[in-house]
Tab-separated table of C-alpha atoms in Angstrom:
chain	number	residue	atom	x	y	z
S	1009	UNK	CA	-2.184	19.595	-3.261
S	1010	UNK	CA	-1.167	20.455	0.318
S	1011	UNK	CA	-3.336	20.176	3.397
S	1012	UNK	CA	-3.239	22.084	6.663
S	1013	UNK	CA	-1.990	19.150	8.748
S	1014	UNK	CA	1.340	18.813	6.951
S	1015	UNK	CA	0.015	16.170	4.588
S	1016	UNK	CA	0.566	16.301	0.839
S	1017	UNK	CA	-2.326	14.774	-1.096
S	1018	UNK	CA	-1.321	13.622	-4.577
S	1019	UNK	CA	-3.721	13.374	-7.501
S	1020	UNK	CA	-2.750	10.375	-9.669
S	1021	UNK	CA	-4.158	12.113	-12.754
S	1022	UNK	CA	-1.848	15.106	-12.308
S	1023	UNK	CA	0.977	13.774	-10.131
S	1024	UNK	CA	1.747	10.452	-11.801
S	1025	UNK	CA	5.427	11.282	-12.258
S	1026	UNK	CA	5.752	12.295	-8.598
S	1027	UNK	CA	4.132	9.054	-7.451
S	1028	UNK	CA	6.391	7.026	-9.726
S	1029	UNK	CA	9.423	8.828	-8.268
S	1030	UNK	CA	8.477	7.494	-4.845
S	1031	UNK	CA	8.700	3.871	-5.957
S	1032	UNK	CA	12.506	3.987	-5.842
S	1033	UNK	CA	13.538	2.389	-2.522
S	1034	UNK	CA	16.411	4.769	-1.788
S	1035	UNK	CA	14.233	7.821	-2.387
S	1036	UNK	CA	11.671	6.493	0.087
S	1037	UNK	CA	14.444	5.838	2.572
S	1038	UNK	CA	15.916	9.334	2.192
S	1039	UNK	CA	12.510	10.977	2.515
S	1040	UNK	CA	11.769	8.927	5.606
S	1041	UNK	CA	15.091	9.806	7.230
S	1042	UNK	CA	14.519	13.514	6.650
S	1043	UNK	CA	11.038	13.251	8.136
S	1044	UNK	CA	12.216	11.294	11.140
S	1045	UNK	CA	15.512	13.011	11.978
S	1046	UNK	CA	15.247	16.432	10.350
S	1047	UNK	CA	17.497	18.264	7.851
S	1048	UNK	CA	20.650	16.570	6.607
S	1049	UNK	CA	23.255	16.761	3.860
S	1050	UNK	CA	23.697	14.185	1.115
S	1051	UNK	CA	26.925	13.063	2.821
S	1052	UNK	CA	25.191	12.563	6.169
S	1053	UNK	CA	22.442	10.550	4.511
S	1054	UNK	CA	25.041	8.525	2.609
S	1055	UNK	CA	26.658	7.561	5.908
S	1056	UNK	CA	23.278	6.454	7.305
S	1057	UNK	CA	22.298	4.397	4.263
S	1058	UNK	CA	25.657	3.007	3.172
S	1059	UNK	CA	25.250	4.624	-0.255
S	1060	UNK	CA	27.658	6.995	-1.977
S	1061	UNK	CA	27.124	10.722	-1.516
S	1062	UNK	CA	26.835	11.015	-5.301
S	1063	UNK	CA	23.887	8.606	-5.234
S	1064	UNK	CA	22.081	10.271	-2.322
S	1065	UNK	CA	22.681	13.701	-3.873
S	1066	UNK	CA	21.133	12.582	-7.170
S	1067	UNK	CA	18.046	11.075	-5.538
S	1068	UNK	CA	17.591	14.109	-3.291
S	1069	UNK	CA	17.510	16.283	-6.417
S	1070	UNK	CA	14.820	14.012	-7.884
S	1071	UNK	CA	12.780	14.352	-4.693
S	1072	UNK	CA	13.244	18.124	-4.859
S	1073	UNK	CA	12.107	18.152	-8.499
S	1074	UNK	CA	8.764	16.738	-7.387
S	1075	UNK	CA	8.543	18.975	-4.287
S	1076	UNK	CA	8.988	16.269	-1.657
S	1077	UNK	CA	12.129	17.909	-0.251
S	1078	UNK	CA	13.648	21.368	-0.402
S	1079	UNK	CA	16.859	23.040	0.679
S	1080	UNK	CA	17.098	23.742	4.400
S	1081	UNK	CA	19.015	26.486	6.163
S	1082	UNK	CA	22.741	25.917	5.708
S	1083	UNK	CA	25.115	25.966	8.664
S	1084	UNK	CA	27.909	27.193	6.383
S	1085	UNK	CA	28.417	27.988	2.698
S	1086	UNK	CA	30.154	24.674	1.945
S	1087	UNK	CA	27.211	22.395	2.689
S	1088	UNK	CA	23.815	21.838	1.126
S	1089	UNK	CA	21.214	20.664	3.597
S	1090	UNK	CA	17.844	19.178	2.715
S	1091	UNK	CA	14.556	18.897	4.576
S	1092	UNK	CA	11.201	17.258	3.949
S	1093	UNK	CA	8.445	19.595	2.765
S	1094	UNK	CA	5.605	17.553	4.310
S	1095	UNK	CA	5.120	15.154	7.199
S	1096	UNK	CA	3.071	12.675	5.172
S	1097	UNK	CA	2.071	11.878	1.594
S	1098	UNK	CA	-1.422	10.625	0.728
S	1099	UNK	CA	-3.621	9.773	-2.250
S	1100	UNK	CA	-6.970	8.232	-3.118
S	1101	UNK	CA	-6.677	4.483	-3.646
S	1102	UNK	CA	-9.706	4.541	-5.921
S	1103	UNK	CA	-8.142	7.230	-8.104
S	1104	UNK	CA	-4.860	5.321	-8.139
S	1105	UNK	CA	-6.541	2.136	-9.369
S	1106	UNK	CA	-8.271	4.094	-12.168
S	1107	UNK	CA	-5.117	5.816	-13.405
S	1108	UNK	CA	-2.829	4.198	-16.017
S	1109	UNK	CA	-0.154	2.238	-14.208
S	1110	UNK	CA	-1.590	3.290	-10.852
S	1111	UNK	CA	-2.184	-0.241	-9.601
S	1112	UNK	CA	1.441	-1.164	-10.276
S	1113	UNK	CA	2.733	1.921	-8.460
S	1114	UNK	CA	0.402	1.263	-5.513
S	1115	UNK	CA	1.531	-2.352	-5.251
S	1116	UNK	CA	5.207	-1.309	-5.270
S	1117	UNK	CA	4.636	1.294	-2.555
S	1118	UNK	CA	2.766	-1.189	-0.378
S	1119	UNK	CA	5.633	-3.657	-0.641
S	1120	UNK	CA	8.140	-0.958	0.230
S	1121	UNK	CA	6.135	-0.359	3.407
S	1122	UNK	CA	6.201	-4.057	4.263
S	1123	UNK	CA	9.992	-3.913	3.950
S	1124	UNK	CA	9.934	-0.921	6.298
S	1125	UNK	CA	7.878	-2.938	8.794
S	1126	UNK	CA	10.475	-5.720	8.830
S	1127	UNK	CA	13.318	-3.214	9.227
S	1128	UNK	CA	11.456	-1.462	12.046
S	1129	UNK	CA	10.772	-4.758	13.830
S	1130	UNK	CA	14.452	-5.719	13.603
S	1131	UNK	CA	15.541	-2.359	14.996
S	1132	UNK	CA	12.887	-2.419	17.754
S	1133	UNK	CA	14.044	-5.825	18.963
S	1134	UNK	CA	17.701	-4.769	18.854
S	1135	UNK	CA	16.949	-1.542	20.760
S	1136	UNK	CA	15.163	-3.469	23.533
S	1137	UNK	CA	17.900	-6.105	23.663
S	1138	UNK	CA	20.691	-3.526	23.897
S	1139	UNK	CA	18.925	-1.342	26.460
S	1140	UNK	CA	18.628	1.638	24.133
S	1141	UNK	CA	14.900	1.383	24.839
S	1142	UNK	CA	13.756	1.095	28.447
S	1143	UNK	CA	11.738	-1.891	29.630
S	1144	UNK	CA	8.674	0.347	30.048
S	1145	UNK	CA	8.254	-0.003	26.262
S	1146	UNK	CA	8.146	-3.798	26.410
S	1147	UNK	CA	4.454	-4.198	27.284
S	1148	UNK	CA	2.781	-1.572	25.028
S	1149	UNK	CA	4.789	-2.587	21.960
S	1150	UNK	CA	3.544	-5.266	19.600
S	1151	UNK	CA	1.984	-6.314	16.316
S	1152	UNK	CA	-1.600	-7.417	15.746
S	1153	UNK	CA	-3.022	-9.453	12.884
S	1154	UNK	CA	-6.641	-9.425	14.045
S	1155	UNK	CA	-9.271	-10.254	11.405
S	1156	UNK	CA	-12.576	-8.501	12.241
S	1157	UNK	CA	-15.570	-8.680	9.888
S	1158	UNK	CA	-16.484	-5.118	8.849
S	1159	UNK	CA	-18.490	-3.325	6.181
S	1160	UNK	CA	-16.733	-0.852	3.846
S	1161	UNK	CA	-18.322	1.984	5.823
S	1162	UNK	CA	-17.060	0.609	9.132
S	1163	UNK	CA	-13.521	0.152	7.809
S	1164	UNK	CA	-13.509	3.771	6.557
S	1165	UNK	CA	-14.796	4.909	9.967
S	1166	UNK	CA	-12.079	2.915	11.726
S	1167	UNK	CA	-9.382	4.756	9.760
S	1168	UNK	CA	-10.875	8.112	10.759
S	1169	UNK	CA	-11.006	7.099	14.440
S	1170	UNK	CA	-7.382	5.916	14.338
S	1171	UNK	CA	-6.244	9.115	12.655
S	1172	UNK	CA	-8.100	11.353	15.115
S	1173	UNK	CA	-6.888	9.441	18.172
S	1174	UNK	CA	-3.300	9.422	16.929
S	1175	UNK	CA	-3.402	13.201	16.386
S	1176	UNK	CA	-4.885	13.672	19.880
S	1177	UNK	CA	-2.187	11.595	21.565
S	1178	UNK	CA	0.633	13.241	19.582
S	1179	UNK	CA	-0.572	16.659	20.712
S	1180	UNK	CA	-0.804	15.475	24.316
S	1181	UNK	CA	2.711	13.977	24.320
S	1182	UNK	CA	4.415	16.725	22.293
S	1183	UNK	CA	6.227	18.201	25.303
S	1184	UNK	CA	6.814	14.990	27.257
S	1185	UNK	CA	10.542	14.088	27.400
S	1186	UNK	CA	9.617	10.385	27.720
S	1187	UNK	CA	8.055	10.336	24.251
S	1188	UNK	CA	9.905	8.301	21.632
S	1189	UNK	CA	9.495	7.818	17.888
S	1190	UNK	CA	6.882	5.084	17.373
S	1191	UNK	CA	6.580	3.269	14.053
S	1192	UNK	CA	2.825	2.695	13.767
S	1193	UNK	CA	1.859	0.367	10.922
S	1194	UNK	CA	-1.856	-0.096	10.238
S	1195	UNK	CA	-3.392	-2.170	7.474
S	1196	UNK	CA	-7.002	-2.782	6.507
S	1197	UNK	CA	-7.016	-5.397	3.756
S	1198	UNK	CA	-10.452	-6.908	2.992
S	1199	UNK	CA	-10.324	-10.479	1.655
S	1200	UNK	CA	-12.848	-12.113	-0.678
S	1201	UNK	CA	-14.361	-15.435	0.430
S	1202	UNK	CA	-12.068	-18.428	0.100
S	1203	UNK	CA	-12.706	-19.901	-3.375
S	1204	UNK	CA	-12.529	-23.421	-1.924
S	1205	UNK	CA	-14.499	-22.949	1.282
S	1206	UNK	CA	-16.635	-19.881	0.607
S	1207	UNK	CA	-19.434	-18.582	2.836
S	1208	UNK	CA	-21.893	-21.194	1.443
S	1209	UNK	CA	-19.544	-24.103	1.916
S	1210	UNK	CA	-20.320	-26.528	4.780
S	1211	UNK	CA	-16.599	-26.479	5.631
S	1212	UNK	CA	-16.342	-22.684	5.829
S	1213	UNK	CA	-14.871	-21.395	9.122
S	1214	UNK	CA	-17.086	-19.745	11.707
S	1215	UNK	CA	-17.343	-16.054	10.602
S	1216	UNK	CA	-16.714	-15.014	14.173
S	1217	UNK	CA	-13.304	-16.643	14.321
S	1218	UNK	CA	-10.167	-15.838	12.351
S	1219	UNK	CA	-8.047	-18.539	10.795
S	1220	UNK	CA	-5.467	-19.856	13.244
S	1221	UNK	CA	-2.634	-18.549	11.072
S	1222	UNK	CA	-3.821	-14.941	11.382
S	1223	UNK	CA	-5.645	-13.144	14.114
S	1224	UNK	CA	-3.265	-13.117	17.043
S	1225	UNK	CA	-2.390	-10.149	19.213
S	1226	UNK	CA	1.266	-9.803	20.149
S	1227	UNK	CA	0.446	-7.817	23.295
S	1228	UNK	CA	-2.525	-6.400	25.169
S	1229	UNK	CA	-1.809	-3.065	23.505
S	1230	UNK	CA	-1.547	-3.549	19.742
S	1231	UNK	CA	0.991	-1.466	17.821
S	1232	UNK	CA	1.151	-1.236	14.028
S	1233	UNK	CA	2.657	1.507	11.433
S	1234	UNK	CA	1.751	4.231	8.986
S	1235	UNK	CA	-1.334	6.326	8.930
S	1236	UNK	CA	-3.818	4.706	6.528
S	1237	UNK	CA	-7.158	5.806	5.196
S	1238	UNK	CA	-9.065	5.852	1.931
S	1239	UNK	CA	-6.414	8.378	1.004
S	1240	UNK	CA	-3.461	6.137	1.679
S	1241	UNK	CA	0.152	7.115	1.589
S	1242	UNK	CA	3.759	6.037	1.426
S	1243	UNK	CA	6.052	7.406	3.955
S	1244	UNK	CA	9.492	6.285	3.407
S	1245	UNK	CA	11.117	4.156	6.038
S	1246	UNK	CA	10.155	6.514	8.748
S	1247	UNK	CA	6.841	8.155	8.495
S	1248	UNK	CA	3.826	7.782	6.390
S	1249	UNK	CA	0.441	6.847	5.215
S	1250	UNK	CA	-0.393	3.503	3.760
S	1251	UNK	CA	-3.592	1.927	2.674
């Protein structure tokens, strides 16, 4: 199912094969590159990924089979260019957990996104170090691992606020030549009480304070990646929803 904002919402009951197709790491990478940089040929994508053109061509055809990519306008008759059909891919986490094999697929996609976070952090640091990014990006960039205490309703509301504010800022900056691609990872992962020191334990930590190993802000302005809501989504190494 497509939505008006360029988001494809998958139904695990009907789109299980399409979701499974996204668990392949190279397919996620190719989809992300097309979303981030625009149309490309299998050969161009092979050069970016270090894969063979035969491999990228095969995986692009799989993505096309499940309507994630389609042929783009060709510059000449000898090339076959591909483009992403949607900007983002989403689904209902609840529906995923109910569907056969859905939990496994969801876990794989989440771990692919963690890999993307590490790759993005490495590139960000290299871009700052080399001067490819100006120093004006130094202060607003960062990663946060804050640990607020929220109800399910508040966490769902937080996702909606983040989505709306992100859309507002993207629209405002659309014509600004200073705007750069920002990898925005967001994660809302509720944790059950510690089985050793639960909420009734005399040694339980103060609920108002996060454990020292998690809960630090890298900068005054936190930056994280991937749009995430109750309808989460994978967006290959470049753009996407994750919850």
